[in-house]
Amino acid sequence: MSSQKPSIPKGTRDFSPAEMVRRNFIFDAIRNVFKVFGYLPIETPAMENLSTLMGKYGEEGDKLLFKILNSGNYLDGLPDAESGMRDAGSRIQYLTKHIAEKGLRYDLTVPFARFVVQHQNELVFPFKRYQIQPVWRADRPQKGRYREFFQCDVDVIGSNSLLYEVELAQIIDSVFSALGIKVLIRINNRKVLAGIAEAIGAAEKLTDITVAMDKLDKTGIDKVNDELIEHGISYESVEKLQPILNLEGKLKTKFEILTEFFTTSETGRKGLEEMHLVLQHLKELDLVNKFDFDVKLARGLSYYTGTIIEVKALDVAMGSICGGGRYDDLTGIFGLPGMSGVGISFGADRIYDVMNESHLFPDTILASTRALFINFGTAEEKYCLKLLANLRKKGIPSEIYPEPLKLKKQMEYANRKNIPFVILVGKDEMESGLPTVKDMRSGEQRPCSIEEMIKLLS
RNA sequence: GUGGUCGUAGCUCAGUUGGUUAGAGCGAUAGAUUGUGGAUCUAUAGGUCGUGGGUUCAAGCCCCAUCUUCCACCCCA
């Protein structure tokens, strides 16, 4: 019998204790901020009905959904190849629908919308929730791109108020300053983008225009223009767009230029107005990070309708580590129209990679145990067990070495686990009642009374 | 999904035009020190060269397939 080499699926990862301690550091920081702003947690299942997920993320999104094969004889009752479906595409579509009815969730926003509709009568609106769970995408893995990763979502649904945009901006500011990550926060508004498309006379090409504009920083203005032409946008429209692509300078200047630009676009003016209000509030809030109004920011997800926001790390080359926006009618497709929501999502795994590369994790978080009792033998064990219970009652994480091995071995264990204090209780200490406490950092040690010891370890 | 790239000890990597028994550093283990870790010294262990085929007298090296990693596109956290 040949043993198989164990492995895990592409784009997934195991997490060691050292990694988990750090991951939890991120989750805790984010969760604490969410709580302070008055959000409550929910969880939803890893899998959803495929009908809930399909069609919500655009054509590309559908391809990236992990589908779950039905149980049982799922091939029963399926028509054979002769039944009129000649091309492979429609066959696959038909087959998929019949052999897979569930899929792994692609994000947390759509399941949240589904949740809100299903539980609408139990919820208090505006409903503020946070959700920290893994999501799955059948994407090709790359650095910072995984097939299983954690999102930390905060959303509020059931209010149009721009105060929530401001609140989410504050949350972003708090989270990244708590984690010590330097970021660029870009903010824009879908209505501004729609206004631009309208103003250049290509309203129906909104998506193509935004996708192209989003690449400006990466590929340069010529390629962007090429792409626009390729998508069938007229030379005249592209010409009109140039001032927007070159829009730079102070906020005030941007607003002036755009106001002029939007004389023919009601939507554009509305978007500008929203942007103005949000930025006005942020200006007065004394935030750590700067917010940059960037008309080129697009964000692919098609359900956004108002404010959109995206965060990138400044010191590490990585995709966006946080993003989100307002969606006016995400619950409409599930039968609850007129519910406006706004939310953002923190990418925990990318945040981890950024912090790791910039050495932002404090090394103190690695030490879980505060004190180790050295094991000298059965009599001493018995004695130490009581002290140990005492420490644990006081909330001091502590442990005893399981066997009376050579001191060297036990000290090495403490050293490698980053345990800052070692407590030695041998014959002498049992007689005097004063345990020897050793500080592993300085190497100093001295006999302490129980009270002293607790004080030292607390 | 399209095009490319990487894989050699636990980790980081050498390995010549194909040629005997595949190396180094770090780490690990044991000892130098029987109540003291980190530093130093000594010794030891550890590899089906990602996997499966093929070419060859001979493959870590060449060919094919496959898996994985990373990169570009697409898209995104």
Short mmCIF file of C-alpha atoms in Angstrom, two decimals, chain A residues 51-52 56 110 113-121 157 328-339:
data_model
loop_
_atom_site.label_atom_id
_atom_site.label_comp_id
_atom_site.label_asym_id
_atom_site.label_seq_id
_atom_site.Cartn_x
_atom_site.Cartn_y
_atom_site.Cartn_z
CA SER A 51 -29.53 31.00 -7.12
CA THR A 52 -28.66 33.44 -4.34
CA LYS A 56 -24.73 39.19 -8.49
CA VAL A 110 -24.75 39.31 -0.92
CA ALA A 113 -28.57 41.09 1.77
CA ARG A 114 -30.20 37.68 1.69
CA PHE A 115 -30.07 37.57 5.48
CA VAL A 116 -31.70 41.00 5.81
CA VAL A 117 -34.59 40.07 3.54
CA GLN A 118 -35.17 36.77 5.31
CA HIS A 119 -35.06 38.28 8.78
CA GLN A 120 -36.49 41.70 8.01
CA ASN A 121 -39.21 41.42 10.63
CA ILE A 157 -28.65 48.83 5.72
CA ASP A 328 -29.13 51.36 -3.24
CA ASP A 329 -31.00 48.23 -4.03
CA LEU A 330 -29.14 45.05 -3.20
CA THR A 331 -32.13 43.55 -1.38
CA GLY A 332 -34.48 44.33 -4.25
CA ILE A 333 -33.58 41.13 -6.09
CA PHE A 334 -34.58 39.17 -2.99
CA GLY A 335 -37.93 40.93 -2.83
CA LEU A 336 -37.28 43.85 -0.52
CA PRO A 337 -36.98 47.02 -2.59
CA GLY A 338 -36.01 50.48 -1.45
CA MET A 339 -33.40 49.44 1.11
#
